[in-house]
Amino acid sequence: MSPRPTRFDVLTLFPEVFEPVLASSITGRAREAGLIEWHTHDIRRHATNRHSKADDRPFGGGPGMVMMCQPLWDCAAHAEALDDRPAHRVLLTPQGAPLRQATVERLARLPRMLLIAGHYEGIDERVIRRLAPEEISVGDFVLSGGEIPALALIDAVARLIPGALGHEDSASNDSFSAAGPGGERLLDCPHYTRPRVWEGMEVPEVLVSGDHAKVEAWRLEEMVKRTRERRPDLLAPDSRLPVPKEHQP
Ligand code: 9D3
């Protein structure tokens, strides 16, 4: 008995951006394999006012527009009624908790998610309070909306669903599933393919030595070295990542 596809419902003012991105690559294959499904919902279609307005000027003044309560609330109710499974609500917002691999792993165990992609200056706080979503950010930089973060989240979650490409890889890499504070792995090691010499630059000797144990040791060393140099935060003292003795400070 195969489980039902994991369902993503996306509430957005730009429903048309999701299909072309998700139909490509791993999410497209996961859908074809019956592992996931996604449905987009145009928030504007739930506006009841004459001009299908889903936003209005902010109380207190200031620039920009604020997403209104009613269209978003009705859109969520509409989407949630389309399936009998309860949806875990997620709001993509710069005010959210930074998305980490541990979060992705937790979400990948859920049968259904309702993703809310904001736009404009923000969303009326009262509808956020009523929906009580988990609030997630994809990083400390400014985007123009939550659509690209929602796409990133769907991609990250989908590739962890058993049977989707990438799952086999991460499962077999379980020796490295010891993780940093956010479930992050070590950074990857450098990779090389033919030719052995390109523009005078040679492939590291160990990789062509044929000594598999030496290759694996070199790769782990490079991973730790790179992580140290580029992302020391992943190796924080409170990390659950076991740092090999020879690499301890
Ligand atoms: C310039 C407007 N900003 C005023 C200080 C607030 C603001 C509102 C809405 C900034 C960005 C956005 C739109 N971004 C998102 O909805 C968003 C986001 C992001 O911008 N960065 C990282 N993660 C996310 S998740 C959703």
Tab-separated table of C-alpha atoms and ligand atoms in Angstrom:
chain	number	residue	atom	x	y	z
A	1	MET	CA	0.000	0.000	0.000
A	2	SER	CA	1.636	3.213	-1.159
A	3	PRO	CA	0.798	6.330	0.821
A	4	ARG	CA	-1.202	9.162	-0.726
A	5	PRO	CA	0.881	11.846	-2.378
A	6	THR	CA	2.089	14.585	-0.033
A	7	ARG	CA	-0.130	17.547	-0.825
A	8	PHE	CA	0.980	21.170	-1.101
A	9	ASP	CA	-1.656	23.916	-1.329
A	10	VAL	CA	-0.155	27.321	-2.153
A	11	LEU	CA	-2.015	30.573	-1.483
A	12	THR	CA	-0.583	33.339	-3.662
A	13	LEU	CA	-1.295	36.406	-5.790
A	14	PHE	CA	0.886	34.831	-8.514
A	15	PRO	CA	-0.407	31.258	-8.980
A	16	GLU	CA	1.060	30.978	-12.485
A	17	VAL	CA	4.701	30.968	-11.352
A	18	PHE	CA	4.534	27.579	-9.640
A	19	GLU	CA	3.689	25.085	-12.406
A	20	PRO	CA	6.622	25.774	-14.769
A	21	VAL	CA	9.202	25.594	-11.973
A	22	LEU	CA	7.743	22.597	-10.144
A	23	ALA	CA	6.958	20.607	-13.303
A	24	SER	CA	10.668	20.703	-14.106
A	25	SER	CA	13.328	18.768	-12.217
A	26	ILE	CA	12.841	16.609	-9.168
A	27	THR	CA	9.387	17.844	-8.157
A	28	GLY	CA	8.041	17.036	-11.615
A	29	ARG	CA	9.345	13.484	-11.399
A	30	ALA	CA	8.006	13.147	-7.849
A	31	ARG	CA	4.554	14.136	-9.099
A	32	GLU	CA	4.730	11.674	-11.986
A	33	ALA	CA	5.671	8.976	-9.470
A	34	GLY	CA	2.579	9.826	-7.398
A	35	LEU	CA	4.658	11.025	-4.438
A	36	ILE	CA	3.549	14.675	-4.315
A	37	GLU	CA	0.866	16.942	-5.684
A	38	TRP	CA	0.505	20.722	-5.641
A	39	HIS	CA	-2.443	23.033	-6.067
A	40	THR	CA	-2.212	26.817	-6.323
A	41	HIS	CA	-4.949	29.181	-5.167
A	42	ASP	CA	-5.273	32.782	-6.314
A	43	ILE	CA	-5.976	34.871	-3.220
A	44	ARG	CA	-7.439	37.631	-5.403
A	45	ARG	CA	-10.205	35.257	-6.540
A	46	HIS	CA	-11.535	35.298	-2.978
A	47	ALA	CA	-11.815	39.061	-2.768
A	48	THR	CA	-15.458	40.068	-2.385
A	49	ASN	CA	-15.081	43.758	-3.220
A	50	ARG	CA	-15.821	45.186	-6.664
A	51	HIS	CA	-12.258	45.323	-7.986
A	52	SER	CA	-11.083	41.963	-6.581
A	53	LYS	CA	-8.748	43.882	-4.330
A	54	ALA	CA	-6.807	41.716	-1.885
A	55	ASP	CA	-4.766	44.572	-0.420
A	56	ASP	CA	-5.409	47.965	1.155
A	57	ARG	CA	-3.549	50.961	2.578
A	58	PRO	CA	-1.947	50.532	6.002
A	59	PHE	CA	-3.638	51.949	9.092
A	60	GLY	CA	-1.251	54.474	10.592
A	61	GLY	CA	0.016	55.470	7.174
A	62	GLY	CA	3.250	54.679	5.428
A	63	PRO	CA	4.313	53.260	2.087
A	64	GLY	CA	3.034	50.150	0.378
A	65	MET	CA	-0.052	48.023	0.767
A	66	VAL	CA	-1.180	45.410	3.298
A	67	MET	CA	-2.797	42.099	2.398
A	68	MET	CA	-6.382	42.089	3.708
A	69	CYS	CA	-7.750	39.531	6.167
A	70	GLN	CA	-10.896	38.381	4.383
A	71	PRO	CA	-9.549	37.233	0.979
A	72	LEU	CA	-6.704	35.324	2.599
A	73	TRP	CA	-8.951	33.734	5.227
A	74	ASP	CA	-11.546	32.640	2.668
A	75	CYS	CA	-8.859	31.360	0.320
A	76	ALA	CA	-7.380	29.235	3.134
A	77	ALA	CA	-10.823	27.844	4.024
A	78	HIS	CA	-11.481	27.027	0.359
A	79	ALA	CA	-8.141	25.253	-0.087
A	80	GLU	CA	-8.351	23.314	3.150
A	81	ALA	CA	-11.826	21.955	2.285
A	82	LEU	CA	-10.491	20.332	-0.911
A	83	ASP	CA	-8.924	17.427	0.976
A	84	ASP	CA	-9.873	15.522	4.124
A	85	ARG	CA	-6.378	15.645	5.575
A	86	PRO	CA	-5.555	18.510	7.951
A	87	ALA	CA	-2.984	20.910	6.466
A	88	HIS	CA	0.045	22.143	8.370
A	89	ARG	CA	-0.029	25.896	7.771
A	90	VAL	CA	3.195	27.647	6.803
A	91	LEU	CA	3.595	31.376	6.186
A	92	LEU	CA	6.661	32.392	4.205
A	93	THR	CA	7.773	35.669	5.740
A	94	PRO	CA	11.006	37.593	6.443
A	95	GLN	CA	9.901	37.537	10.113
A	96	GLY	CA	9.908	33.732	10.223
A	97	ALA	CA	12.381	31.266	11.673
A	98	PRO	CA	15.285	30.623	9.280
A	99	LEU	CA	14.639	27.490	7.212
A	100	ARG	CA	17.103	24.750	8.148
A	101	GLN	CA	17.478	21.156	7.010
A	102	ALA	CA	16.082	19.929	10.354
A	103	THR	CA	12.899	21.901	9.611
A	104	VAL	CA	12.726	20.425	6.118
A	105	GLU	CA	13.073	16.912	7.563
A	106	ARG	CA	10.215	17.521	9.989
A	107	LEU	CA	7.948	18.937	7.255
A	108	ALA	CA	8.734	16.006	4.949
A	109	ARG	CA	6.950	13.682	7.400
A	110	LEU	CA	3.659	15.613	7.063
A	111	PRO	CA	0.866	14.470	4.717
A	112	ARG	CA	-0.195	17.976	3.741
A	113	MET	CA	0.997	21.596	3.881
A	114	LEU	CA	-0.779	24.903	3.242
A	115	LEU	CA	1.826	27.424	2.118
A	116	ILE	CA	1.006	31.120	2.253
A	117	ALA	CA	3.153	33.359	0.063
A	118	GLY	CA	2.821	36.994	1.023
A	119	HIS	CA	3.451	40.023	-1.120
A	120	TYR	CA	3.233	43.788	-0.592
A	121	GLU	CA	4.592	45.270	2.625
A	122	GLY	CA	2.942	42.579	4.655
A	123	ILE	CA	-0.201	40.792	5.793
A	124	ASP	CA	-2.800	42.085	8.296
A	125	GLU	CA	-1.606	40.701	11.628
A	126	ARG	CA	-5.095	39.575	12.647
A	127	VAL	CA	-5.423	36.960	9.891
A	128	ILE	CA	-1.932	35.695	10.715
A	129	ARG	CA	-3.017	35.302	14.338
A	130	ARG	CA	-6.209	33.494	13.346
A	131	LEU	CA	-4.459	31.116	10.934
A	132	ALA	CA	-1.611	30.560	13.430
A	133	PRO	CA	0.812	29.318	10.778
A	134	GLU	CA	4.387	28.227	11.326
A	135	GLU	CA	6.359	31.267	10.096
A	136	ILE	CA	9.420	30.518	7.973
A	137	SER	CA	12.066	32.689	6.263
A	138	VAL	CA	14.618	31.439	3.740
A	139	GLY	CA	17.358	33.834	4.802
A	140	ASP	CA	18.347	37.352	5.712
A	141	PHE	CA	17.898	39.057	2.362
A	142	VAL	CA	14.966	40.901	0.850
A	143	LEU	CA	12.811	39.288	-1.827
A	144	SER	CA	9.673	40.824	-3.309
A	145	GLY	CA	7.385	38.034	-2.151
A	146	GLY	CA	7.018	34.587	-0.620
A	147	GLU	CA	6.652	32.723	-3.925
A	148	ILE	CA	10.331	31.880	-4.429
A	149	PRO	CA	10.679	30.841	-0.763
A	150	ALA	CA	7.585	28.598	-1.174
A	151	LEU	CA	9.159	26.997	-4.260
A	152	ALA	CA	12.394	26.447	-2.356
A	153	LEU	CA	10.523	24.829	0.525
A	154	ILE	CA	8.533	22.505	-1.758
A	155	ASP	CA	11.717	21.445	-3.570
A	156	ALA	CA	13.615	20.814	-0.325
A	157	VAL	CA	10.739	18.811	1.203
A	158	ALA	CA	9.902	16.818	-1.951
A	159	ARG	CA	13.407	15.448	-2.390
A	160	LEU	CA	13.239	13.883	1.099
A	161	ILE	CA	10.042	11.947	0.445
A	162	PRO	CA	10.920	8.246	0.142
A	163	GLY	CA	11.111	7.284	-3.521
A	164	ALA	CA	11.899	10.782	-4.782
A	165	LEU	CA	15.376	11.161	-6.233
A	166	GLY	CA	17.815	12.326	-3.601
A	167	HIS	CA	16.247	10.273	-0.837
A	168	GLU	CA	18.325	7.211	-1.729
A	169	ASP	CA	21.443	9.377	-1.666
A	170	SER	CA	20.783	10.934	1.734
A	171	ALA	CA	19.798	7.590	3.212
A	172	SER	CA	23.030	5.959	2.036
A	173	ASN	CA	24.965	8.969	3.339
A	174	ASP	CA	23.701	8.309	6.864
A	175	SER	CA	27.227	8.237	8.250
A	176	PHE	CA	27.106	11.998	7.684
A	177	SER	CA	23.602	12.461	9.043
A	178	ALA	CA	25.309	13.538	12.239
A	179	ALA	CA	24.508	17.171	11.841
A	180	GLY	CA	25.075	20.748	12.870
A	181	PRO	CA	22.682	22.706	15.074
A	182	GLY	CA	20.165	23.019	12.243
A	183	GLY	CA	20.592	19.561	10.790
A	184	GLU	CA	23.090	20.800	8.228
A	185	ARG	CA	25.698	18.409	6.944
A	186	LEU	CA	29.308	19.225	6.270
A	187	LEU	CA	29.939	21.216	3.119
A	188	ASP	CA	30.776	19.022	0.158
A	189	CYS	CA	34.303	18.201	-0.963
A	190	PRO	CA	35.710	19.310	-4.360
A	191	HIS	CA	34.790	17.165	-7.364
A	192	TYR	CA	36.733	16.409	-10.546
A	193	THR	CA	36.137	14.614	-13.827
A	194	ARG	CA	38.101	14.160	-17.064
A	195	PRO	CA	40.468	15.370	-18.363
A	196	ARG	CA	43.178	14.700	-15.737
A	197	VAL	CA	44.872	17.943	-16.735
A	198	TRP	CA	42.874	21.019	-17.776
A	199	GLU	CA	44.553	24.353	-18.534
A	200	GLY	CA	47.612	23.086	-16.677
A	201	MET	CA	45.588	22.258	-13.559
A	202	GLU	CA	45.869	18.664	-12.333
A	203	VAL	CA	43.375	16.491	-10.500
A	204	PRO	CA	44.572	15.721	-6.926
A	205	GLU	CA	46.815	12.640	-7.087
A	206	VAL	CA	44.887	10.718	-4.424
A	207	LEU	CA	41.757	10.624	-6.605
A	208	VAL	CA	43.538	8.688	-9.349
A	209	SER	CA	45.514	6.464	-6.943
A	210	GLY	CA	42.885	3.721	-6.933
A	211	ASP	CA	43.123	3.538	-3.122
A	212	HIS	CA	39.446	3.808	-2.133
A	213	ALA	CA	40.113	4.155	1.604
A	214	LYS	CA	42.587	6.968	0.968
A	215	VAL	CA	40.065	8.684	-1.330
A	216	GLU	CA	37.362	8.554	1.349
A	217	ALA	CA	39.734	9.901	4.010
A	218	TRP	CA	40.778	12.752	1.687
A	219	ARG	CA	37.181	13.641	0.930
A	220	LEU	CA	36.196	13.786	4.611
A	221	GLU	CA	39.263	15.923	5.351
A	222	GLU	CA	38.356	18.348	2.550
A	223	MET	CA	34.760	18.535	3.785
A	224	VAL	CA	35.815	19.430	7.318
A	225	LYS	CA	38.485	21.878	6.054
A	226	ARG	CA	36.025	23.687	3.808
A	227	THR	CA	33.356	23.804	6.474
A	228	ARG	CA	35.913	25.283	8.905
A	229	GLU	CA	36.988	27.915	6.390
A	230	ARG	CA	33.639	28.868	4.865
A	231	ARG	CA	30.946	27.967	7.414
A	232	PRO	CA	32.487	27.697	10.880
A	233	ASP	CA	28.973	28.275	12.251
A	234	LEU	CA	28.117	24.731	11.152
A	235	LEU	CA	30.836	23.463	13.455
A	236	ALA	CA	29.711	25.480	16.490
A	237	PRO	CA	30.799	24.093	19.897
A	238	ASP	CA	27.227	23.033	20.707
A	239	SER	CA	26.978	21.221	17.389
A	240	ARG	CA	25.997	17.565	17.372
A	241	LEU	CA	28.543	17.078	14.609
A	242	PRO	CA	31.280	14.740	15.698
A	243	VAL	CA	34.529	16.399	14.687
A	244	PRO	CA	37.231	13.783	14.123
A	245	LYS	CA	40.058	13.888	16.733
A	246	GLU	CA	42.700	14.968	14.217
A	247	HIS	CA	40.580	18.031	13.361
A	248	GLN	CA	39.828	19.186	16.879
A	249	PRO	CA	41.275	22.579	17.857
B	1	9D3	C1	10.894	46.288	1.734
B	1	9D3	C2	9.775	45.819	2.564
B	1	9D3	N1	10.247	45.431	3.900
B	1	9D3	C3	10.098	46.601	4.779
B	1	9D3	C4	11.148	46.626	5.823
B	1	9D3	C5	9.456	44.339	4.446
B	1	9D3	C6	9.269	43.210	3.501
B	1	9D3	C7	7.992	42.798	3.171
B	1	9D3	C8	7.809	41.744	2.293
B	1	9D3	C9	10.353	42.565	2.948
B	1	9D3	C10	10.160	41.510	2.054
B	1	9D3	C11	8.892	41.111	1.729
B	1	9D3	C12	8.669	39.988	0.777
B	1	9D3	N2	9.430	38.780	1.175
B	1	9D3	C13	8.840	37.668	1.588
B	1	9D3	O1	7.634	37.580	1.569
B	1	9D3	C14	9.647	36.573	2.071
B	1	9D3	C15	11.060	36.453	2.288
B	1	9D3	C16	12.152	37.356	2.054
B	1	9D3	O2	12.023	38.498	1.570
B	1	9D3	N3	13.413	36.942	2.405
B	1	9D3	C17	13.650	35.708	2.922
B	1	9D3	N4	12.674	34.848	3.142
B	1	9D3	C18	11.409	35.218	2.827
B	1	9D3	S1	10.068	34.275	3.056
B	1	9D3	C19	9.024	35.403	2.448
